[in-house]
Short mmCIF file of C-alpha atoms in Angstrom, two decimals:
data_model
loop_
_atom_site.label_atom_id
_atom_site.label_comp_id
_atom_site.label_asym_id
_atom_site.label_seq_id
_atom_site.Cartn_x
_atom_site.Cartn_y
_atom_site.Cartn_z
CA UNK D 170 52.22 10.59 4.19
CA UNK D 171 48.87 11.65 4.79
CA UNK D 172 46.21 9.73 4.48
CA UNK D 173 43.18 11.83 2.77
CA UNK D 174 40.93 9.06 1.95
CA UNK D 175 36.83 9.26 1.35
CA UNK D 176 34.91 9.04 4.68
CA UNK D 177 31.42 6.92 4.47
CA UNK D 178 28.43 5.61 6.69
CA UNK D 179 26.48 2.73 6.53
CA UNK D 180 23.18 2.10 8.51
CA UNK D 181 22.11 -1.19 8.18
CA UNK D 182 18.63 -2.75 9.33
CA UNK D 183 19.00 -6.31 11.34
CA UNK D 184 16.31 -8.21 11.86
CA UNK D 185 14.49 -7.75 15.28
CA UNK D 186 14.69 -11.47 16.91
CA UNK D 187 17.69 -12.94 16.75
CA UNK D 188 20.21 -12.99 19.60
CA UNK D 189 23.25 -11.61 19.39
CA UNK D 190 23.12 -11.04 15.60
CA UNK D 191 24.40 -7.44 15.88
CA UNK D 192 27.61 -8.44 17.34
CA UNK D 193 28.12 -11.02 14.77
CA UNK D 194 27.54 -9.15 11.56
CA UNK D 195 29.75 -6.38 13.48
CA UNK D 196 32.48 -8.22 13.34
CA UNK D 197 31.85 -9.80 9.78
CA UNK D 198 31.91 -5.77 8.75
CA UNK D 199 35.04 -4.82 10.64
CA UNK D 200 36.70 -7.23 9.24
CA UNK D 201 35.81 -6.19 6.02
CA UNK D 202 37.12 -2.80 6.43
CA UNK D 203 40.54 -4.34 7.79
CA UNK D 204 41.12 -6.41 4.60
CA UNK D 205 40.71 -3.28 2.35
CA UNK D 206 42.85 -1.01 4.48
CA UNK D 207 40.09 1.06 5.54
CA UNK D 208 39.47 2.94 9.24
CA UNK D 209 36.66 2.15 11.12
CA UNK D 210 35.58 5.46 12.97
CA UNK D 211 32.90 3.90 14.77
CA UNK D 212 30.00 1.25 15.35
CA UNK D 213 27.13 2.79 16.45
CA UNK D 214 23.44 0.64 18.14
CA UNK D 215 20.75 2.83 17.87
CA UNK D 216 19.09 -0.26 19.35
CA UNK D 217 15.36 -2.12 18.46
CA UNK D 218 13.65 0.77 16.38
CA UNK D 219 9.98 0.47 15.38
CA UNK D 220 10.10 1.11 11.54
CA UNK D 221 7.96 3.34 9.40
CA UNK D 222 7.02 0.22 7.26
CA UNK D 223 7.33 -3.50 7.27
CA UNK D 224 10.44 -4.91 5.90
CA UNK D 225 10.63 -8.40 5.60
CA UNK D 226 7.10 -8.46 7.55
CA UNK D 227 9.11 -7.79 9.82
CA UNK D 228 8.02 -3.69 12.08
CA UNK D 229 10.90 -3.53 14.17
CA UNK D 230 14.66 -3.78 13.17
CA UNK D 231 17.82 -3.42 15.12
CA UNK D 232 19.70 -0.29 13.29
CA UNK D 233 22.91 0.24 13.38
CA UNK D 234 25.41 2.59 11.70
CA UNK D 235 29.04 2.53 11.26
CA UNK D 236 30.96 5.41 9.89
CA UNK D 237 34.81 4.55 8.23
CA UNK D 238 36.91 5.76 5.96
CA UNK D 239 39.03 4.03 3.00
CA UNK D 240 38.55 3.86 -0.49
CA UNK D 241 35.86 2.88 -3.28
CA UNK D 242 36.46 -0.66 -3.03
CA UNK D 243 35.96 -0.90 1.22
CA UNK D 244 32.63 0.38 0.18
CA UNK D 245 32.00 -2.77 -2.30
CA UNK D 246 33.20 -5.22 0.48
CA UNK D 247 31.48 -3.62 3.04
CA UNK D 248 27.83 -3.98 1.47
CA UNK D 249 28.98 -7.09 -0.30
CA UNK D 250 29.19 -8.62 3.19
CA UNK D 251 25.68 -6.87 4.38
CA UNK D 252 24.09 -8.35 1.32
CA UNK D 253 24.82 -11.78 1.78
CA UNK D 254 23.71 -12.39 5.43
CA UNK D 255 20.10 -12.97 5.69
CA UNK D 256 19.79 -10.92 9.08
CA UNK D 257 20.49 -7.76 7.10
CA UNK D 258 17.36 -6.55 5.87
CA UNK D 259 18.28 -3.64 4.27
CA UNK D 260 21.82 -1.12 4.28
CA UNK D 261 22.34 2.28 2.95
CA UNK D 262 25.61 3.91 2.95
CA UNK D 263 26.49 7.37 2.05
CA UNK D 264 29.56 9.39 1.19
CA UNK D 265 30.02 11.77 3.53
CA UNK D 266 33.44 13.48 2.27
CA UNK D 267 35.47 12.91 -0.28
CA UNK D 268 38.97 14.00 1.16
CA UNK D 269 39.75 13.51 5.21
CA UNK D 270 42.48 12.72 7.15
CA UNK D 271 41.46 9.17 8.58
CA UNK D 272 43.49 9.13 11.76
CA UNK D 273 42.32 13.31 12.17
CA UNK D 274 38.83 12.04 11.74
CA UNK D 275 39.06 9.02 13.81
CA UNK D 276 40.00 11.26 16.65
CA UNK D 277 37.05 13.59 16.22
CA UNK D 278 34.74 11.00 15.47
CA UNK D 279 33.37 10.53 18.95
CA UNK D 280 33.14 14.15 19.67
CA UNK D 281 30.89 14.92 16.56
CA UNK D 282 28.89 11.93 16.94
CA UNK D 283 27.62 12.62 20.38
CA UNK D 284 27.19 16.45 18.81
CA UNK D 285 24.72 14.68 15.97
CA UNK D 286 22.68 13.03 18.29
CA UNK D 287 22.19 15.87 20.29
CA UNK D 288 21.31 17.45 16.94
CA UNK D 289 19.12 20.71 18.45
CA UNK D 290 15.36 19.60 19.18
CA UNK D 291 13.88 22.44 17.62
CA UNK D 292 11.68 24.84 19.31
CA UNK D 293 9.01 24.57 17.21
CA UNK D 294 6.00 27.52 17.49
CA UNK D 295 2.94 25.70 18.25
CA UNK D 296 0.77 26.27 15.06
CA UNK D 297 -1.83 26.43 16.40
CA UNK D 298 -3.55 24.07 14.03
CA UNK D 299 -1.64 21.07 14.69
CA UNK D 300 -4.46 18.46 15.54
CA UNK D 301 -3.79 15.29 17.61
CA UNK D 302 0.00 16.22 18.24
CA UNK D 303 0.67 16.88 14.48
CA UNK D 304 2.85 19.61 13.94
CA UNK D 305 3.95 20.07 10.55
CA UNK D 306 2.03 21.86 7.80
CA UNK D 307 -1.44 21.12 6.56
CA UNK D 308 -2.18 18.67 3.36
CA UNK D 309 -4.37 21.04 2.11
CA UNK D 310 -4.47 21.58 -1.12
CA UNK D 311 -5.25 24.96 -0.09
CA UNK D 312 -2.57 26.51 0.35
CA UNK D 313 -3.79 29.42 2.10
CA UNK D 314 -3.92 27.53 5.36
CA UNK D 315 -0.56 28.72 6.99
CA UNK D 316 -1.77 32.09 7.97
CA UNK D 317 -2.69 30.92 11.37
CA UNK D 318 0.57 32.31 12.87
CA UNK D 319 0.83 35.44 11.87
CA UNK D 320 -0.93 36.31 15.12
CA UNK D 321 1.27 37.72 18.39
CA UNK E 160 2.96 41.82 9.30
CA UNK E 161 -0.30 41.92 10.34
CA UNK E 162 -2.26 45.03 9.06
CA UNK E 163 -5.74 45.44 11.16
CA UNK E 164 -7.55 46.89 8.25
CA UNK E 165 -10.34 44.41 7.24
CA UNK E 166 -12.81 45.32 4.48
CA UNK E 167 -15.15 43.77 5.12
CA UNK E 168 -15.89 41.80 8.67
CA UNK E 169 -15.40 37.98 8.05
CA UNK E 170 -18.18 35.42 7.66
CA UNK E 171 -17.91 33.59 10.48
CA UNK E 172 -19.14 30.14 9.35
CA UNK E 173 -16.47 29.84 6.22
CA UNK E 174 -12.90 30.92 7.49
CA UNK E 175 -11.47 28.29 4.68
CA UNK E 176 -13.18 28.21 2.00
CA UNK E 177 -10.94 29.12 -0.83
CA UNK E 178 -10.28 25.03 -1.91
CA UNK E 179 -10.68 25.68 -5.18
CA UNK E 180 -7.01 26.57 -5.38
CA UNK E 181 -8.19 29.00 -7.63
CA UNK E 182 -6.50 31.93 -5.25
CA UNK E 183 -2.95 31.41 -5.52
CA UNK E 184 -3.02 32.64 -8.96
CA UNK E 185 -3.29 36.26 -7.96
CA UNK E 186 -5.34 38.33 -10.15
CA UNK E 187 -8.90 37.04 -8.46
CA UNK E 188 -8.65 37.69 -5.08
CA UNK E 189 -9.42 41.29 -4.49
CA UNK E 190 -12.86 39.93 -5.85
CA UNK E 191 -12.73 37.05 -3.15
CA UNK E 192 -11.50 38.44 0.16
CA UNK E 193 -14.89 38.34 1.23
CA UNK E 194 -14.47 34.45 1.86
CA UNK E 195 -11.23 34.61 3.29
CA UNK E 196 -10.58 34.55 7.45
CA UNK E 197 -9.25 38.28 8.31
CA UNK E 198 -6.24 36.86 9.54
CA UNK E 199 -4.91 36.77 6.40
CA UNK E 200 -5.02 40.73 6.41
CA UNK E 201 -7.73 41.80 4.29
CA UNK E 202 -6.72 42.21 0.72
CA UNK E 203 -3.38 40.49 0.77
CA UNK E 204 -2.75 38.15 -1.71
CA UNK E 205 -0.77 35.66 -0.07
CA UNK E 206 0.64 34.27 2.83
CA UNK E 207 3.37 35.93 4.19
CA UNK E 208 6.50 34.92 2.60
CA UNK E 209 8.03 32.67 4.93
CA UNK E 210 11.82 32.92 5.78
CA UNK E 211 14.08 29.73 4.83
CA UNK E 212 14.96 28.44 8.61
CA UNK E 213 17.77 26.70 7.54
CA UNK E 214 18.74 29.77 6.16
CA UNK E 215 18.16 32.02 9.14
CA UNK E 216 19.66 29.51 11.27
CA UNK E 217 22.59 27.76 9.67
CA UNK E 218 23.47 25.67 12.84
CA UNK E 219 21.00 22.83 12.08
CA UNK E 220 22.13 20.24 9.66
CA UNK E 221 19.98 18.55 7.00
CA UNK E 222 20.63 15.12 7.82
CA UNK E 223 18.53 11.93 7.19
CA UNK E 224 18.93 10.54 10.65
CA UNK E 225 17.29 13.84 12.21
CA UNK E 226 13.61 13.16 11.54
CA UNK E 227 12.50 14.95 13.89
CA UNK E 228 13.40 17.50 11.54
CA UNK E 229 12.68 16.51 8.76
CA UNK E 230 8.79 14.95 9.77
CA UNK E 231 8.46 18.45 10.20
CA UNK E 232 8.18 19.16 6.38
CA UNK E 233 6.21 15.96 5.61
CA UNK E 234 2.20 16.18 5.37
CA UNK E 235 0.63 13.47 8.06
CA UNK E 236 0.31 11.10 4.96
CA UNK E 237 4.22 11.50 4.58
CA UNK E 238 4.52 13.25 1.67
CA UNK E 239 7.29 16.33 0.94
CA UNK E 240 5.80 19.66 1.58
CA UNK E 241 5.93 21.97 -1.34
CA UNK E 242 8.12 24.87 -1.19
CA UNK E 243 5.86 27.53 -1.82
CA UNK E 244 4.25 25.90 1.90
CA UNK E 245 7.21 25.29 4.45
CA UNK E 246 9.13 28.79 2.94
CA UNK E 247 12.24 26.86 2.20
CA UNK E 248 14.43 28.41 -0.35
CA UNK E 249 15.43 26.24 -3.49
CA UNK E 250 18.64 24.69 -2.07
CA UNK E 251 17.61 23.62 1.07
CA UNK E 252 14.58 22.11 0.01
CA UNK E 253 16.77 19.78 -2.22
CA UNK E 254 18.39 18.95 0.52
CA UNK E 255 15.56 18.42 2.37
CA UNK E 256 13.94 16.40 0.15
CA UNK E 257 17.23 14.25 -0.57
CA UNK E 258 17.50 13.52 3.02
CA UNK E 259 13.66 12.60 3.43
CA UNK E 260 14.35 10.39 0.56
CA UNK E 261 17.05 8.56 2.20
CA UNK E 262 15.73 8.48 5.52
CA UNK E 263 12.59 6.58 3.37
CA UNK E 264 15.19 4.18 2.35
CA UNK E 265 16.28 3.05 6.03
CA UNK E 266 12.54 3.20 6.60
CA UNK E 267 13.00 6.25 9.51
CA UNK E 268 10.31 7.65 7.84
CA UNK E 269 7.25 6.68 5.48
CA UNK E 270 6.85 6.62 2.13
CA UNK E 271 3.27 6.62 2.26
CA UNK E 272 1.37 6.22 5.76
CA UNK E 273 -2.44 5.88 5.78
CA UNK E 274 -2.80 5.95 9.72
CA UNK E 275 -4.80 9.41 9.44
#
C-alpha cells in the first residue's frame, strides 16, 4: 500500500537562553508525530537568529524547522504540543503538498533540503541608487525612480 | 531601450522632481518632460516595463525562508513593493507577497521597521 499522505513544515521560535531547550521540545515533537503515525523527514537548527522584532521582549530566538508527513490530525498534535511549552514563542507550519509518498520523500528529504539552503544568492545588478547597502527599490512615492538602470 | 533623443537638455538641479505622482497617469507628461532626468528617454511615458524575474527565471522558488529574496521586494521600512515597481507579473507577486507575509509571521522579516 502506498502511503500518499500530506507533507508539512513547522518552524518554531525557542526562546534564546535556555540550555538545552531545543533538544527537549525536539523530542516532545517527535514524539508527537510517532503517536499519530506520522514521518518525520527531518529536524532542522538554523541556530540563535536575531529576529526582525521582539517577541516575548525577547530579539533573538533559536529557530528551528521540522518537515513530516502524516495526516490532519499530526498537525493538531504537533502545534498542540508547541503551544503548551512556554519556551516556544511562536510556530508556523505550512502545507507543503497534499499527496506524497512518505518513505519516497523521506529519502529525498536531505537532498532537497541542502538544495533549499543553497537556494541561488541572486546576482543582483547594483542599482545604482541603493544607499547605505540597501538594495531593493525606492519608497518613493514617485514612482518614476527606477529608471536609473536603464543605462549600459 | 534607451533612445538618445532628448528634447530638451535636462535641468540639472531637479532630476526628481515629478512627486506629485501626478505623472503616472499618462496624458500630462509630454507637457512635463522638461522636469524629468533624460534618462528616462525624453518623452517616454513610463518606466520601462520591467520583465517578471521569476518569470524569466523559473529556477528560483518563492519561499518564505529565502529572504534574501524576498527583502529584495520590501521598501527599507518593510513594506511590499507595488507591482507596477518591482515588474512582477500578477501571480508571482501573490506569491511573493504570501511568502513575505509568512516570513512576517516567524519574524524573518519586519512588519514595520523604523531603523531608516
Amino acid at each position: 500500500m502506498s502511503t500518499h499522505v500530506r507533507e508539512y513544515e513547522t518552524v518554531y521560535i525557542l526562546k534564546p537562553d535556555v540550555e538545552g531547550i531545543a533538544a527537549k521540545v525536539a523530542e516532545k515533537v517527535t514524539k508527537a508525530i510517532d503517536r499519530e503515525k506520522g514521518t518525520l523527514l527531518g529536524i532542522e537548527e538554523w541556530g540563535k537568529k536575531k529576529l526582525s522584532y521582539d517577541i516575548l521582549k525577547n530579539n533573538r530566538g533559536v529557530i528551528v524547522q521540522i518537515g513530516y508527513c502524516g495526516g490532519g490530525n499530526l498537525v493538531n498534535e504537533v502545534e498542540r504540543e508547541l503551544r503548551l511549552d512556554d519556551q516556544v514563542m511562536r510556530h508556523f507550519t505550512l502545507k507543503l503538498s497534499d499527496s506524497v509518498d512518505a518513505e519516497k520523500r523521506k529519502a529525498e528529504y536531505a537532498t532537497t533540503k541542502r538544495a533549499r539552503r543553497e537556494a541561488p544568492e541572486e546576482d543582483e545588478r547594483d542599482d545604482g541608487g541603493g544607499r547605505d547597502g540597501y538594495r531593493g527599490f525606492r519608497d518613493d512615492r514617485d514612482d518614476m525612480g527606477m529608471g536609473d538602470e536603464d543605462e549600459g | 531601450m534607451k533612445t538618445n533623443y532628448t528634447p530638451r537638455p535636462s535641468t540639472g538641479g531637479a532630476p526628481r522632481e515629478g512627486g506629485g505622482g501626478g505623472g503616472r497617469d499618462g496624458g500630462r507628461d509630454s507637457g512635463r518632460g522638461e522636469d524629468r532626468d533624460d534618462d528616462r528617454g525624453g518623452g517616454r511615458r513610463f518606466g520601462r516595463r520591467r520583465v517578471c524575474r521569476f518569470c524569466a527565471d523559473i529556477a528560483i522558488p518563492i519561499d518564505y525562508k529565502d529572504t534574501n529574496t524576498l527583502k529584495y521586494f520590501t521598501s527599507e521600512r518593510g513594506k511590499i513593493i507595488p507591482r507596477r515597481i518591482s515588474g512582477n507579473c500578477q501571480k508571482h507577486q501573490k506569491s511573493v507577497s504570501r511568502a513575505i507575509k509568512q516570513a512576517r509571521n516567524v519574524a524573518l522579516l519586519p512588519y514595520v521597521s523604523s531603523k531608516i
